[in-house]
Amino acid sequence: MRSATVPPPRTPRLGRGWYLAAVLSAVLAVGMCLLGWRQADQADRIEAHPVRVEGVVTQLPTGGGSYSAVSYRVGGQAHTAAALPLADGTKVGDPICLEHAADDAGAVRICGDTYPQPVGVGLARYSVPVAVALFLVCVWRIRRHRRAIAVRTGQGRIATTVAFAAGALAEGMPAITDGKRSRRKRRAGGRRALH
């Protein structure tokens, strides 16, 4: 008697979106952390030794992905600062008061501001916790799925082992009983011959 093999239970598939979301959220968290750290570092360096210069607005943000641009000169060299928060009503060619770090002319902010790009700092403050929370949710979901796969695989192996053992036992039973009967017959026949 042959026993039918029990197929292992089907494991639910986890979409690739969870893995993609985990990677993207981790990249977003790291990128925003670096952006916030860079802004804070530049603000600290400017605050340590601020040097005031006068800049000129050369470009205004148009809303199509372009940023504002302010040109200024430090030590006879021309520099350009992008994405500075300009006041409403600013026009191209207007003078702008700027502060830059004494040891780095590229670290520049508008006079009176704390950070070179306050919008980036605010974005980092809100986006980093959201990205970290999303990353943790994705990791939790992936780990839960893998545990479910491990449990289902273990149950499938146990069911297959039990099925094989039951089949082997069922196939072996007639041989065992036939052997006992044949021994009984031999013993009974031997006793009759003696009598």
Short mmCIF file of C-alpha atoms in Angstrom, two decimals:
data_model
loop_
_atom_site.label_atom_id
_atom_site.label_comp_id
_atom_site.label_asym_id
_atom_site.label_seq_id
_atom_site.Cartn_x
_atom_site.Cartn_y
_atom_site.Cartn_z
CA MET A 1 0.00 0.00 0.00
CA ARG A 2 1.57 3.30 -1.11
CA SER A 3 0.93 6.51 0.71
CA ALA A 4 0.40 9.73 -1.20
CA THR A 5 3.01 12.34 -0.47
CA VAL A 6 1.60 15.37 1.30
CA PRO A 7 2.59 18.57 -0.53
CA PRO A 8 3.95 21.30 1.73
CA PRO A 9 1.54 24.14 2.42
CA ARG A 10 1.80 27.06 0.03
CA THR A 11 3.67 30.01 1.45
CA PRO A 12 2.23 33.46 0.80
CA ARG A 13 4.38 35.59 -1.47
CA LEU A 14 5.65 38.97 -0.34
CA GLY A 15 5.61 41.62 -3.01
CA ARG A 16 8.81 43.32 -4.09
CA GLY A 17 7.27 46.62 -3.10
CA TRP A 18 8.10 45.96 0.56
CA TYR A 19 11.79 45.49 -0.23
CA LEU A 20 11.81 48.51 -2.54
CA ALA A 21 10.06 50.65 0.07
CA ALA A 22 12.59 49.57 2.71
CA VAL A 23 15.53 50.53 0.49
CA LEU A 24 14.01 53.85 -0.59
CA SER A 25 13.04 54.82 2.95
CA ALA A 26 16.56 54.03 4.19
CA VAL A 27 18.11 56.09 1.38
CA LEU A 28 15.70 58.96 2.09
CA ALA A 29 16.48 58.91 5.81
CA VAL A 30 20.24 58.90 5.21
CA GLY A 31 20.02 61.62 2.54
CA MET A 32 17.88 63.91 4.68
CA CYS A 33 20.17 63.36 7.67
CA LEU A 34 23.17 64.37 5.57
CA LEU A 35 21.30 67.44 4.27
CA GLY A 36 20.35 68.57 7.78
CA TRP A 37 23.84 67.90 9.11
CA ARG A 38 25.44 69.89 6.27
CA GLN A 39 23.14 72.85 6.87
CA ALA A 40 23.80 72.78 10.62
CA ASP A 41 27.55 72.50 10.05
CA GLN A 42 27.60 75.45 7.66
CA ALA A 43 25.49 77.51 10.07
CA ASP A 44 27.93 76.77 12.92
CA ARG A 45 30.94 77.75 10.81
CA ILE A 46 29.29 80.99 9.69
CA GLU A 47 28.27 81.80 13.25
CA ALA A 48 31.83 81.23 14.49
CA HIS A 49 33.39 83.86 12.18
CA PRO A 50 30.82 85.65 10.00
CA VAL A 51 32.04 87.84 7.16
CA ARG A 52 29.51 90.16 5.51
CA VAL A 53 29.51 90.71 1.77
CA GLU A 54 27.03 92.14 -0.70
CA GLY A 55 25.52 89.87 -3.31
CA VAL A 56 23.39 90.46 -6.37
CA VAL A 57 20.34 88.42 -7.35
CA THR A 58 21.00 86.85 -10.75
CA GLN A 59 18.11 84.38 -10.98
CA LEU A 60 14.67 83.93 -9.42
CA PRO A 61 12.85 80.63 -8.88
CA THR A 62 10.27 80.05 -11.60
CA GLY A 63 8.59 77.03 -10.04
CA GLY A 64 9.73 74.66 -12.76
CA GLY A 65 12.51 73.09 -10.75
CA SER A 66 14.80 76.12 -10.96
CA TYR A 67 16.22 77.81 -7.88
CA SER A 68 17.24 81.32 -7.02
CA ALA A 69 20.85 82.35 -7.56
CA VAL A 70 22.85 85.08 -5.88
CA SER A 71 26.35 86.00 -7.05
CA TYR A 72 28.95 87.54 -4.75
CA ARG A 73 32.70 88.09 -4.68
CA VAL A 74 35.12 87.06 -1.95
CA GLY A 75 38.82 87.86 -2.25
CA GLY A 76 38.43 88.80 -5.92
CA GLN A 77 36.80 85.46 -6.81
CA ALA A 78 33.20 85.13 -7.99
CA HIS A 79 30.87 82.75 -6.16
CA THR A 80 27.24 81.80 -6.60
CA ALA A 81 24.82 80.73 -3.90
CA ALA A 82 21.73 78.78 -4.97
CA ALA A 83 18.35 78.20 -3.33
CA LEU A 84 18.67 80.99 -0.78
CA PRO A 85 15.33 82.09 0.74
CA LEU A 86 14.73 85.45 -0.93
CA ALA A 87 12.11 87.87 0.32
CA ASP A 88 8.87 88.38 -1.59
CA GLY A 89 9.13 91.05 -4.23
CA THR A 90 12.84 90.52 -4.86
CA LYS A 91 13.90 91.21 -8.44
CA VAL A 92 16.90 90.26 -10.53
CA GLY A 93 19.70 92.77 -9.88
CA ASP A 94 18.64 93.62 -6.33
CA PRO A 95 21.48 93.75 -3.77
CA ILE A 96 21.37 91.14 -1.00
CA CYS A 97 23.28 91.16 2.31
CA LEU A 98 25.13 87.87 2.78
CA GLU A 99 27.25 86.28 5.51
CA HIS A 100 29.85 83.62 4.77
CA ALA A 101 32.25 81.65 6.93
CA ALA A 102 35.74 83.08 7.23
CA ASP A 103 37.31 79.71 6.41
CA ASP A 104 34.84 78.77 3.64
CA ALA A 105 33.42 81.28 1.17
CA GLY A 106 30.98 78.65 -0.07
CA ALA A 107 29.19 78.46 3.28
CA VAL A 108 26.92 81.46 2.89
CA ARG A 109 23.54 82.57 4.16
CA ILE A 110 21.36 85.68 4.02
CA CYS A 111 22.04 88.11 6.84
CA GLY A 112 19.76 87.43 9.79
CA ASP A 113 19.01 83.80 8.88
CA THR A 114 20.19 80.84 10.94
CA TYR A 115 20.72 78.31 8.18
CA PRO A 116 21.80 78.76 4.55
CA GLN A 117 18.68 76.86 3.41
CA PRO A 118 16.06 76.76 6.19
CA VAL A 119 13.63 74.86 3.95
CA GLY A 120 16.06 71.93 3.71
CA VAL A 121 16.47 71.81 7.49
CA GLY A 122 12.71 71.85 8.04
CA LEU A 123 12.25 69.14 5.43
CA ALA A 124 14.90 67.00 7.13
CA ARG A 125 13.24 67.42 10.54
CA TYR A 126 9.93 66.04 9.30
CA SER A 127 11.03 63.57 6.63
CA VAL A 128 13.68 61.70 8.63
CA PRO A 129 11.29 60.40 11.34
CA VAL A 130 8.74 59.43 8.68
CA ALA A 131 11.38 57.63 6.60
CA VAL A 132 12.75 55.81 9.67
CA ALA A 133 9.23 54.74 10.71
CA LEU A 134 8.48 53.48 7.20
CA PHE A 135 11.78 51.59 7.12
CA LEU A 136 11.03 49.90 10.46
CA VAL A 137 7.55 48.89 9.29
CA CYS A 138 8.99 47.37 6.11
CA VAL A 139 11.69 45.49 8.03
CA TRP A 140 9.08 44.18 10.50
CA ARG A 141 6.86 43.00 7.64
CA ILE A 142 9.75 41.28 5.84
CA ARG A 143 10.93 39.52 9.01
CA ARG A 144 7.39 38.40 9.79
CA HIS A 145 7.06 36.96 6.29
CA ARG A 146 10.35 35.07 6.60
CA ARG A 147 9.31 33.64 9.95
CA ALA A 148 6.03 32.49 8.43
CA ILE A 149 7.95 30.80 5.62
CA ALA A 150 10.23 29.05 8.12
CA VAL A 151 7.25 27.82 10.17
CA ARG A 152 5.35 26.61 7.10
CA THR A 153 8.43 24.89 5.71
CA GLY A 154 8.94 23.14 9.04
CA GLN A 155 5.29 22.03 9.14
CA GLY A 156 5.56 20.73 5.58
CA ARG A 157 8.64 18.68 6.45
CA ILE A 158 6.95 17.24 9.53
CA ALA A 159 3.84 16.32 7.54
CA THR A 160 5.93 14.66 4.84
CA THR A 161 7.94 12.73 7.42
CA VAL A 162 4.79 11.53 9.16
CA ALA A 163 3.29 10.47 5.83
CA PHE A 164 6.39 8.49 4.90
CA ALA A 165 6.51 6.87 8.33
CA ALA A 166 2.83 5.93 8.18
CA GLY A 167 3.25 4.51 4.69
CA ALA A 168 6.27 2.48 5.69
CA LEU A 169 4.48 1.17 8.76
CA ALA A 170 1.39 0.25 6.74
CA GLU A 171 3.49 -1.57 4.15
CA GLY A 172 5.45 -3.37 6.84
CA MET A 173 2.47 -4.60 8.88
CA PRO A 174 1.52 -7.54 6.62
CA ALA A 175 5.05 -8.81 6.61
CA ILE A 176 5.20 -8.64 10.39
CA THR A 177 1.89 -10.45 10.86
CA ASP A 178 2.72 -13.03 8.20
CA GLY A 179 5.96 -13.72 9.93
CA LYS A 180 4.23 -14.26 13.26
CA ARG A 181 1.62 -16.54 11.69
CA SER A 182 4.26 -18.60 9.90
CA ARG A 183 6.18 -19.03 13.14
CA ARG A 184 3.02 -20.13 14.91
CA LYS A 185 2.27 -22.60 12.13
CA ARG A 186 5.76 -24.01 12.28
CA ARG A 187 5.62 -24.38 16.04
CA ALA A 188 2.18 -25.98 15.86
CA GLY A 189 3.30 -28.36 13.09
CA GLY A 190 6.38 -29.32 15.02
CA ARG A 191 4.40 -30.12 18.12
CA ARG A 192 1.93 -32.31 16.18
CA ALA A 193 4.80 -34.22 14.64
CA LEU A 194 6.22 -34.94 18.06
CA HIS A 195 2.89 -36.24 19.28
#
